[in-house]
Amino acid sequence: MRNKSKTNEFATSFSGKVLYGLGDVGVNLVWILPSSFLTMYYTDSAMLSASFVGTMMLICRLLDGISDVLMGMIIDKTKTRFGKARPWLLFMGLPLILSVALAFFVPAGMSGGAKQVYSFITYFCMSVVCYTAVNLSYHAMLPRFSLTSQDRTSVSAVRSVFSLMATIVVSTITPFIIENFGGYHNQAAWTTVVLLYGLIAEICILVTFFGVKEKLPVEADTSGGKQSKKEISESIKILLASKYFYISVFLFMTFYISSGTSGITIYLARDVYQNTNYFGLINLAGMLPMLLVTPFMPLLFRKAGKRNAMLIGVIISAALGLLKFLFIENFMIYIILQFLGSVAICPLCAAMYTLAGDIVDYNQWKHNIRSEGITTSVNSIGMKLGTGLGSAMLGWFLAWGKYDGALAVQPDSALTAMIIVATLIPVFVNVIAAVLLSRWDLEKYQKEVSEFVAAQVK
């Protein structure tokens, strides 16, 4: 009983969950826009080739893997009165927003080659440097203020709700704003959207910075730089020897391939279904069920187990994705399947970001080493590589299908490419995710690990 009350003592308050969730609103407002619309901006407004865009995004994501590890090391070495991860929200929030604005502002007077150079530099600064710093720090905060696996699941569920709300808003109103400010070929329309979302995002990020405190103390470094390097080396060695690390990395990678290809939705609505208003409906069908169901995920995890719920969900999602491909011509059936698939994938979306924290706790329990920054960063590699590969596949498939941003009506080959990206690629990644989840068994140590970590906080 004493151990149980000790664990419950560190449960996060509802207001704390809300304040943390608002940070994800900020991060998502400035990232959903590039994820959903930057490829179209590049192909239809900046007039860059789809193949170049896909390759550029993949290269930057590969470089992202390096920046993730470097940022993880920086977080682990950070010692301030604000904590280890938290201060980077303050330092890098505004640079992130400015970098997004620059990515969506390719000067029209540039030559084709100059546009490519400009796009690469600004996309690199946005994704490899600024987004890495903010997003990694945000998620590295989770195991520093939410100290048990069960509490992190609850915090992550609230975070997911806020993230989904941001996604729904962006997906719904962005096409409306763009069309009413000049259309997809008009630079002023894109600039208006970026500045609007950027202002709201910075406010949300600052709310999380000022409202969420790290509970774990920052230990004074009394051992000097050599010991710090040794601890980092040991942390990496332990991670590389853990099957949970590889499962988590590749799970993130497979899941975020679908995220990287999410930019296909606007093409699907406009070119396959010939109605840009369908973009908001497709995204609403994908996000609204998550918004409604996610709050119940902690209860589901307690009843069925986190791994089991995620595993069953991705299997169902894969089957529904195959049905999407077979019935793609019927928009109503597509929307229904989109809705059901969203419900099925909800356990994975709610729990995935808790896996790094579970690994952090497990390694502290088993090896007496706690390293949120490195662990979160190397797991984030999977996310970045998956997004990059998905974005590249989006560009490459459009190029394979002979997509031309200057055409009002696309050829059938381009429509086929869009359908494959929107339906069959998610089927493939869900099958891989199911195989990975079948190997995750960390929950069997949950009780001992939670009691051990709680006992470390005085």
PDB file of N, CA and C in Angstrom, residues 36-116:
ATOM      1  N   SER A  36       1.061  18.928 -44.398  1.00  0.00           N
ATOM      2  CA  SER A  36      -0.115  18.777 -45.256  1.00  0.00           C
ATOM      3  C   SER A  36      -0.040  19.597 -46.540  1.00  0.00           C
ATOM      4  N   PHE A  37       0.675  20.735 -46.499  1.00  0.00           N
ATOM      5  CA  PHE A  37       0.560  21.665 -47.619  1.00  0.00           C
ATOM      6  C   PHE A  37       1.875  22.066 -48.281  1.00  0.00           C
ATOM      7  N   LEU A  38       3.016  21.774 -47.649  1.00  0.00           N
ATOM      8  CA  LEU A  38       4.266  22.295 -48.211  1.00  0.00           C
ATOM      9  C   LEU A  38       4.594  21.674 -49.560  1.00  0.00           C
ATOM     10  N   THR A  39       4.302  20.379 -49.736  1.00  0.00           N
ATOM     11  CA  THR A  39       4.556  19.758 -51.034  1.00  0.00           C
ATOM     12  C   THR A  39       3.744  20.429 -52.126  1.00  0.00           C
ATOM     13  N   MET A  40       2.464  20.710 -51.828  1.00  0.00           N
ATOM     14  CA  MET A  40       1.636  21.391 -52.821  1.00  0.00           C
ATOM     15  C   MET A  40       2.125  22.818 -53.060  1.00  0.00           C
ATOM     16  N   TYR A  41       2.572  23.496 -51.998  1.00  0.00           N
ATOM     17  CA  TYR A  41       3.112  24.843 -52.178  1.00  0.00           C
ATOM     18  C   TYR A  41       4.321  24.805 -53.115  1.00  0.00           C
ATOM     19  N   TYR A  42       5.199  23.836 -52.889  1.00  0.00           N
ATOM     20  CA  TYR A  42       6.392  23.725 -53.729  1.00  0.00           C
ATOM     21  C   TYR A  42       6.037  23.410 -55.181  1.00  0.00           C
ATOM     22  N   THR A  43       5.086  22.487 -55.410  1.00  0.00           N
ATOM     23  CA  THR A  43       4.783  22.067 -56.782  1.00  0.00           C
ATOM     24  C   THR A  43       3.870  23.041 -57.519  1.00  0.00           C
ATOM     25  N   ASP A  44       2.937  23.692 -56.795  1.00  0.00           N
ATOM     26  CA  ASP A  44       1.928  24.503 -57.458  1.00  0.00           C
ATOM     27  C   ASP A  44       2.175  26.007 -57.368  1.00  0.00           C
ATOM     28  N   SER A  45       2.887  26.459 -56.329  1.00  0.00           N
ATOM     29  CA  SER A  45       3.155  27.884 -56.184  1.00  0.00           C
ATOM     30  C   SER A  45       4.601  28.214 -56.534  1.00  0.00           C
ATOM     31  N   ALA A  46       5.546  27.494 -55.937  1.00  0.00           N
ATOM     32  CA  ALA A  46       6.955  27.727 -56.257  1.00  0.00           C
ATOM     33  C   ALA A  46       7.371  27.060 -57.557  1.00  0.00           C
ATOM     34  N   MET A  47       6.528  26.157 -58.076  1.00  0.00           N
ATOM     35  CA  MET A  47       6.747  25.463 -59.344  1.00  0.00           C
ATOM     36  C   MET A  47       8.035  24.634 -59.349  1.00  0.00           C
ATOM     37  N   LEU A  48       8.285  23.938 -58.245  1.00  0.00           N
ATOM     38  CA  LEU A  48       9.388  22.995 -58.178  1.00  0.00           C
ATOM     39  C   LEU A  48       8.902  21.619 -58.590  1.00  0.00           C
ATOM     40  N   SER A  49       9.780  20.783 -59.124  1.00  0.00           N
ATOM     41  CA  SER A  49       9.367  19.461 -59.559  1.00  0.00           C
ATOM     42  C   SER A  49       9.090  18.575 -58.349  1.00  0.00           C
ATOM     43  N   ALA A  50       8.110  17.680 -58.490  1.00  0.00           N
ATOM     44  CA  ALA A  50       7.734  16.785 -57.393  1.00  0.00           C
ATOM     45  C   ALA A  50       8.891  15.860 -57.015  1.00  0.00           C
ATOM     46  N   SER A  51       9.673  15.427 -57.997  1.00  0.00           N
ATOM     47  CA  SER A  51      10.788  14.530 -57.707  1.00  0.00           C
ATOM     48  C   SER A  51      11.857  15.236 -56.877  1.00  0.00           C
ATOM     49  N   PHE A  52      12.140  16.506 -57.199  1.00  0.00           N
ATOM     50  CA  PHE A  52      13.110  17.275 -56.409  1.00  0.00           C
ATOM     51  C   PHE A  52      12.611  17.454 -54.984  1.00  0.00           C
ATOM     52  N   VAL A  53      11.335  17.782 -54.830  1.00  0.00           N
ATOM     53  CA  VAL A  53      10.761  18.012 -53.501  1.00  0.00           C
ATOM     54  C   VAL A  53      10.880  16.750 -52.651  1.00  0.00           C
ATOM     55  N   GLY A  54      10.514  15.604 -53.224  1.00  0.00           N
ATOM     56  CA  GLY A  54      10.596  14.357 -52.481  1.00  0.00           C
ATOM     57  C   GLY A  54      12.008  14.011 -52.063  1.00  0.00           C
ATOM     58  N   THR A  55      12.955  14.174 -52.986  1.00  0.00           N
ATOM     59  CA  THR A  55      14.354  13.862 -52.686  1.00  0.00           C
ATOM     60  C   THR A  55      14.915  14.823 -51.643  1.00  0.00           C
ATOM     61  N   MET A  56      14.601  16.102 -51.764  1.00  0.00           N
ATOM     62  CA  MET A  56      15.066  17.101 -50.801  1.00  0.00           C
ATOM     63  C   MET A  56      14.579  16.771 -49.391  1.00  0.00           C
ATOM     64  N   MET A  57      13.305  16.410 -49.281  1.00  0.00           N
ATOM     65  CA  MET A  57      12.742  16.108 -47.969  1.00  0.00           C
ATOM     66  C   MET A  57      13.389  14.864 -47.365  1.00  0.00           C
ATOM     67  N   LEU A  58      13.681  13.870 -48.194  1.00  0.00           N
ATOM     68  CA  LEU A  58      14.321  12.661 -47.680  1.00  0.00           C
ATOM     69  C   LEU A  58      15.738  12.956 -47.194  1.00  0.00           C
ATOM     70  N   ILE A  59      16.502  13.743 -47.956  1.00  0.00           N
ATOM     71  CA  ILE A  59      17.865  14.092 -47.553  1.00  0.00           C
ATOM     72  C   ILE A  59      17.857  14.820 -46.211  1.00  0.00           C
ATOM     73  N   CYS A  60      16.943  15.773 -46.080  1.00  0.00           N
ATOM     74  CA  CYS A  60      16.869  16.529 -44.822  1.00  0.00           C
ATOM     75  C   CYS A  60      16.476  15.625 -43.668  1.00  0.00           C
ATOM     76  N   ARG A  61      15.627  14.656 -43.911  1.00  0.00           N
ATOM     77  CA  ARG A  61      15.231  13.743 -42.840  1.00  0.00           C
ATOM     78  C   ARG A  61      16.376  12.828 -42.426  1.00  0.00           C
ATOM     79  N   LEU A  62      17.214  12.458 -43.381  1.00  0.00           N
ATOM     80  CA  LEU A  62      18.388  11.665 -43.037  1.00  0.00           C
ATOM     81  C   LEU A  62      19.334  12.487 -42.162  1.00  0.00           C
ATOM     82  N   LEU A  63      19.494  13.758 -42.507  1.00  0.00           N
ATOM     83  CA  LEU A  63      20.308  14.647 -41.681  1.00  0.00           C
ATOM     84  C   LEU A  63      19.650  14.870 -40.325  1.00  0.00           C
ATOM     85  N   ASP A  64      18.321  14.783 -40.306  1.00  0.00           N
ATOM     86  CA  ASP A  64      17.563  14.927 -39.066  1.00  0.00           C
ATOM     87  C   ASP A  64      17.981  13.895 -38.033  1.00  0.00           C
ATOM     88  N   GLY A  65      18.319  12.702 -38.510  1.00  0.00           N
ATOM     89  CA  GLY A  65      18.739  11.663 -37.587  1.00  0.00           C
ATOM     90  C   GLY A  65      19.965  12.080 -36.789  1.00  0.00           C
ATOM     91  N   ILE A  66      20.874  12.781 -37.453  1.00  0.00           N
ATOM     92  CA  ILE A  66      22.076  13.275 -36.770  1.00  0.00           C
ATOM     93  C   ILE A  66      21.701  14.386 -35.798  1.00  0.00           C
ATOM     94  N   SER A  67      20.858  15.314 -36.241  1.00  0.00           N
ATOM     95  CA  SER A  67      20.495  16.444 -35.379  1.00  0.00           C
ATOM     96  C   SER A  67      19.710  15.983 -34.161  1.00  0.00           C
ATOM     97  N   ASP A  68      18.930  14.897 -34.292  1.00  0.00           N
ATOM     98  CA  ASP A  68      18.194  14.363 -33.152  1.00  0.00           C
ATOM     99  C   ASP A  68      19.149  13.923 -32.045  1.00  0.00           C
ATOM    100  N   VAL A  69      20.171  13.168 -32.431  1.00  0.00           N
ATOM    101  CA  VAL A  69      21.139  12.676 -31.439  1.00  0.00           C
ATOM    102  C   VAL A  69      21.890  13.840 -30.810  1.00  0.00           C
ATOM    103  N   LEU A  70      22.302  14.807 -31.627  1.00  0.00           N
ATOM    104  CA  LEU A  70      23.020  15.968 -31.101  1.00  0.00           C
ATOM    105  C   LEU A  70      22.145  16.757 -30.127  1.00  0.00           C
ATOM    106  N   MET A  71      20.872  16.940 -30.501  1.00  0.00           N
ATOM    107  CA  MET A  71      19.970  17.675 -29.616  1.00  0.00           C
ATOM    108  C   MET A  71      19.708  16.886 -28.346  1.00  0.00           C
ATOM    109  N   GLY A  72      19.631  15.580 -28.453  1.00  0.00           N
ATOM    110  CA  GLY A  72      19.460  14.751 -27.267  1.00  0.00           C
ATOM    111  C   GLY A  72      20.622  14.911 -26.302  1.00  0.00           C
ATOM    112  N   MET A  73      21.836  14.955 -26.844  1.00  0.00           N
ATOM    113  CA  MET A  73      23.018  15.162 -26.004  1.00  0.00           C
ATOM    114  C   MET A  73      22.978  16.537 -25.341  1.00  0.00           C
ATOM    115  N   ILE A  74      22.543  17.532 -26.108  1.00  0.00           N
ATOM    116  CA  ILE A  74      22.461  18.888 -25.568  1.00  0.00           C
ATOM    117  C   ILE A  74      21.467  18.938 -24.405  1.00  0.00           C
ATOM    118  N   ILE A  75      20.317  18.284 -24.580  1.00  0.00           N
ATOM    119  CA  ILE A  75      19.311  18.264 -23.513  1.00  0.00           C
ATOM    120  C   ILE A  75      19.861  17.588 -22.270  1.00  0.00           C
ATOM    121  N   ASP A  76      20.515  16.445 -22.458  1.00  0.00           N
ATOM    122  CA  ASP A  76      21.047  15.722 -21.298  1.00  0.00           C
ATOM    123  C   ASP A  76      22.127  16.508 -20.566  1.00  0.00           C
ATOM    124  N   LYS A  77      22.826  17.389 -21.270  1.00  0.00           N
ATOM    125  CA  LYS A  77      23.876  18.194 -20.639  1.00  0.00           C
ATOM    126  C   LYS A  77      23.356  19.529 -20.125  1.00  0.00           C
ATOM    127  N   THR A  78      22.122  19.877 -20.470  1.00  0.00           N
ATOM    128  CA  THR A  78      21.562  21.156 -20.053  1.00  0.00           C
ATOM    129  C   THR A  78      21.258  21.139 -18.557  1.00  0.00           C
ATOM    130  N   LYS A  79      21.707  22.152 -17.847  1.00  0.00           N
ATOM    131  CA  LYS A  79      21.446  22.278 -16.412  1.00  0.00           C
ATOM    132  C   LYS A  79      21.096  23.732 -16.128  1.00  0.00           C
ATOM    133  N   THR A  80      19.817  24.037 -16.046  1.00  0.00           N
ATOM    134  CA  THR A  80      19.358  25.395 -15.774  1.00  0.00           C
ATOM    135  C   THR A  80      18.310  25.370 -14.669  1.00  0.00           C
ATOM    136  N   ARG A  81      17.948  26.521 -14.188  1.00  0.00           N
ATOM    137  CA  ARG A  81      16.915  26.598 -13.159  1.00  0.00           C
ATOM    138  C   ARG A  81      15.550  26.218 -13.710  1.00  0.00           C
ATOM    139  N   PHE A  82      15.424  26.173 -15.054  1.00  0.00           N
ATOM    140  CA  PHE A  82      14.176  25.744 -15.678  1.00  0.00           C
ATOM    141  C   PHE A  82      14.129  24.233 -15.893  1.00  0.00           C
ATOM    142  N   GLY A  83      15.257  23.562 -15.716  1.00  0.00           N
ATOM    143  CA  GLY A  83      15.313  22.138 -15.968  1.00  0.00           C
ATOM    144  C   GLY A  83      16.238  21.808 -17.117  1.00  0.00           C
ATOM    145  N   LYS A  84      16.039  20.638 -17.719  1.00  0.00           N
ATOM    146  CA  LYS A  84      16.901  20.165 -18.799  1.00  0.00           C
ATOM    147  C   LYS A  84      16.264  20.335 -20.173  1.00  0.00           C
ATOM    148  N   ALA A  85      15.025  19.888 -20.327  1.00  0.00           N
ATOM    149  CA  ALA A  85      14.349  19.954 -21.623  1.00  0.00           C
ATOM    150  C   ALA A  85      13.533  21.231 -21.788  1.00  0.00           C
ATOM    151  N   ARG A  86      12.909  21.660 -20.715  1.00  0.00           N
ATOM    152  CA  ARG A  86      11.971  22.783 -20.755  1.00  0.00           C
ATOM    153  C   ARG A  86      12.534  24.082 -21.326  1.00  0.00           C
ATOM    154  N   PRO A  87      13.770  24.500 -20.996  1.00  0.00           N
ATOM    155  CA  PRO A  87      14.239  25.802 -21.483  1.00  0.00           C
ATOM    156  C   PRO A  87      14.303  25.927 -22.995  1.00  0.00           C
ATOM    157  N   TRP A  88      14.436  24.795 -23.685  1.00  0.00           N
ATOM    158  CA  TRP A  88      14.566  24.868 -25.142  1.00  0.00           C
ATOM    159  C   TRP A  88      13.255  25.258 -25.816  1.00  0.00           C
ATOM    160  N   LEU A  89      12.134  25.110 -25.127  1.00  0.00           N
ATOM    161  CA  LEU A  89      10.876  25.625 -25.670  1.00  0.00           C
ATOM    162  C   LEU A  89      10.930  27.145 -25.762  1.00  0.00           C
ATOM    163  N   LEU A  90      11.538  27.754 -24.755  1.00  0.00           N
ATOM    164  CA  LEU A  90      11.667  29.207 -24.751  1.00  0.00           C
ATOM    165  C   LEU A  90      12.674  29.678 -25.789  1.00  0.00           C
ATOM    166  N   PHE A  91      13.808  28.975 -25.872  1.00  0.00           N
ATOM    167  CA  PHE A  91      14.890  29.420 -26.756  1.00  0.00           C
ATOM    168  C   PHE A  91      14.573  29.243 -28.240  1.00  0.00           C
ATOM    169  N   MET A  92      13.855  28.158 -28.601  1.00  0.00           N
ATOM    170  CA  MET A  92      13.735  27.786 -30.009  1.00  0.00           C
ATOM    171  C   MET A  92      12.328  27.910 -30.588  1.00  0.00           C
ATOM    172  N   GLY A  93      11.343  28.322 -29.769  1.00  0.00           N
ATOM    173  CA  GLY A  93       9.977  28.449 -30.274  1.00  0.00           C
ATOM    174  C   GLY A  93       9.851  29.470 -31.399  1.00  0.00           C
ATOM    175  N   LEU A  94      10.358  30.668 -31.161  1.00  0.00           N
ATOM    176  CA  LEU A  94      10.265  31.728 -32.174  1.00  0.00           C
ATOM    177  C   LEU A  94      11.088  31.410 -33.420  1.00  0.00           C
ATOM    178  N   PRO A  95      12.332  30.918 -33.295  1.00  0.00           N
ATOM    179  CA  PRO A  95      13.077  30.527 -34.502  1.00  0.00           C
ATOM    180  C   PRO A  95      12.338  29.483 -35.346  1.00  0.00           C
ATOM    181  N   LEU A  96      11.617  28.561 -34.694  1.00  0.00           N
ATOM    182  CA  LEU A  96      10.849  27.568 -35.448  1.00  0.00           C
ATOM    183  C   LEU A  96       9.795  28.250 -36.305  1.00  0.00           C
ATOM    184  N   ILE A  97       9.070  29.174 -35.721  1.00  0.00           N
ATOM    185  CA  ILE A  97       7.993  29.852 -36.454  1.00  0.00           C
ATOM    186  C   ILE A  97       8.559  30.667 -37.614  1.00  0.00           C
ATOM    187  N   LEU A  98       9.646  31.354 -37.383  1.00  0.00           N
ATOM    188  CA  LEU A  98      10.269  32.136 -38.451  1.00  0.00           C
ATOM    189  C   LEU A  98      10.768  31.231 -39.572  1.00  0.00           C
ATOM    190  N   SER A  99      11.297  30.065 -39.222  1.00  0.00           N
ATOM    191  CA  SER A  99      11.808  29.151 -40.242  1.00  0.00           C
ATOM    192  C   SER A  99      10.673  28.596 -41.108  1.00  0.00           C
ATOM    193  N   VAL A 100       9.502  28.351 -40.510  1.00  0.00           N
ATOM    194  CA  VAL A 100       8.344  27.898 -41.291  1.00  0.00           C
ATOM    195  C   VAL A 100       7.910  28.989 -42.262  1.00  0.00           C
ATOM    196  N   ALA A 101       7.893  30.234 -41.778  1.00  0.00           N
ATOM    197  CA  ALA A 101       7.505  31.353 -42.640  1.00  0.00           C
ATOM    198  C   ALA A 101       8.443  31.472 -43.836  1.00  0.00           C
ATOM    199  N   LEU A 102       9.736  31.289 -43.615  1.00  0.00           N
ATOM    200  CA  LEU A 102      10.710  31.379 -44.712  1.00  0.00           C
ATOM    201  C   LEU A 102      10.552  30.216 -45.691  1.00  0.00           C
ATOM    202  N   ALA A 103      10.221  29.022 -45.179  1.00  0.00           N
ATOM    203  CA  ALA A 103      10.028  27.872 -46.065  1.00  0.00           C
ATOM    204  C   ALA A 103       8.859  28.094 -47.004  1.00  0.00           C
ATOM    205  N   PHE A 104       7.844  28.799 -46.536  1.00  0.00           N
ATOM    206  CA  PHE A 104       6.672  29.084 -47.365  1.00  0.00           C
ATOM    207  C   PHE A 104       6.804  30.412 -48.109  1.00  0.00           C
ATOM    208  N   PHE A 105       8.018  30.889 -48.287  1.00  0.00           N
ATOM    209  CA  PHE A 105       8.218  32.147 -49.002  1.00  0.00           C
ATOM    210  C   PHE A 105       9.387  32.001 -49.971  1.00  0.00           C
ATOM    211  N   VAL A 106       9.177  31.220 -51.024  1.00  0.00           N
ATOM    212  CA  VAL A 106      10.181  31.062 -52.077  1.00  0.00           C
ATOM    213  C   VAL A 106      10.025  32.232 -53.048  1.00  0.00           C
ATOM    214  N   PRO A 107      11.009  33.129 -53.147  1.00  0.00           N
ATOM    215  CA  PRO A 107      10.892  34.317 -54.006  1.00  0.00           C
ATOM    216  C   PRO A 107      10.584  33.945 -55.456  1.00  0.00           C
ATOM    217  N   ALA A 108       9.546  34.554 -55.998  1.00  0.00           N
ATOM    218  CA  ALA A 108       9.093  34.223 -57.354  1.00  0.00           C
ATOM    219  C   ALA A 108      10.109  34.599 -58.422  1.00  0.00           C
ATOM    220  N   GLY A 109      10.933  35.622 -58.173  1.00  0.00           N
ATOM    221  CA  GLY A 109      11.869  36.093 -59.192  1.00  0.00           C
ATOM    222  C   GLY A 109      13.112  35.244 -59.339  1.00  0.00           C
ATOM    223  N   MET A 110      13.288  34.255 -58.519  1.00  0.00           N
ATOM    224  CA  MET A 110      14.478  33.412 -58.596  1.00  0.00           C
ATOM    225  C   MET A 110      14.423  32.464 -59.782  1.00  0.00           C
ATOM    226  N   SER A 111      15.598  32.063 -60.245  1.00  0.00           N
ATOM    227  CA  SER A 111      15.666  31.034 -61.275  1.00  0.00           C
ATOM    228  C   SER A 111      15.316  29.686 -60.652  1.00  0.00           C
ATOM    229  N   GLY A 112      15.112  28.668 -61.498  1.00  0.00           N
ATOM    230  CA  GLY A 112      14.751  27.350 -60.996  1.00  0.00           C
ATOM    231  C   GLY A 112      15.794  26.779 -60.049  1.00  0.00           C
ATOM    232  N   GLY A 113      17.077  26.922 -60.415  1.00  0.00           N
ATOM    233  CA  GLY A 113      18.150  26.415 -59.576  1.00  0.00           C
ATOM    234  C   GLY A 113      18.244  27.161 -58.255  1.00  0.00           C
ATOM    235  N   ALA A 114      18.060  28.482 -58.305  1.00  0.00           N
ATOM    236  CA  ALA A 114      18.114  29.291 -57.087  1.00  0.00           C
ATOM    237  C   ALA A 114      16.965  28.934 -56.148  1.00  0.00           C
ATOM    238  N   LYS A 115      15.793  28.665 -56.727  1.00  0.00           N
ATOM    239  CA  LYS A 115      14.648  28.248 -55.905  1.00  0.00           C
ATOM    240  C   LYS A 115      14.943  26.930 -55.188  1.00  0.00           C
ATOM    241  N   GLN A 116      15.603  26.023 -55.884  1.00  0.00           N
ATOM    242  CA  GLN A 116      15.933  24.738 -55.273  1.00  0.00           C
ATOM    243  C   GLN A 116      16.906  24.929 -54.102  1.00  0.00           C
TER     244      GLN A 116
END
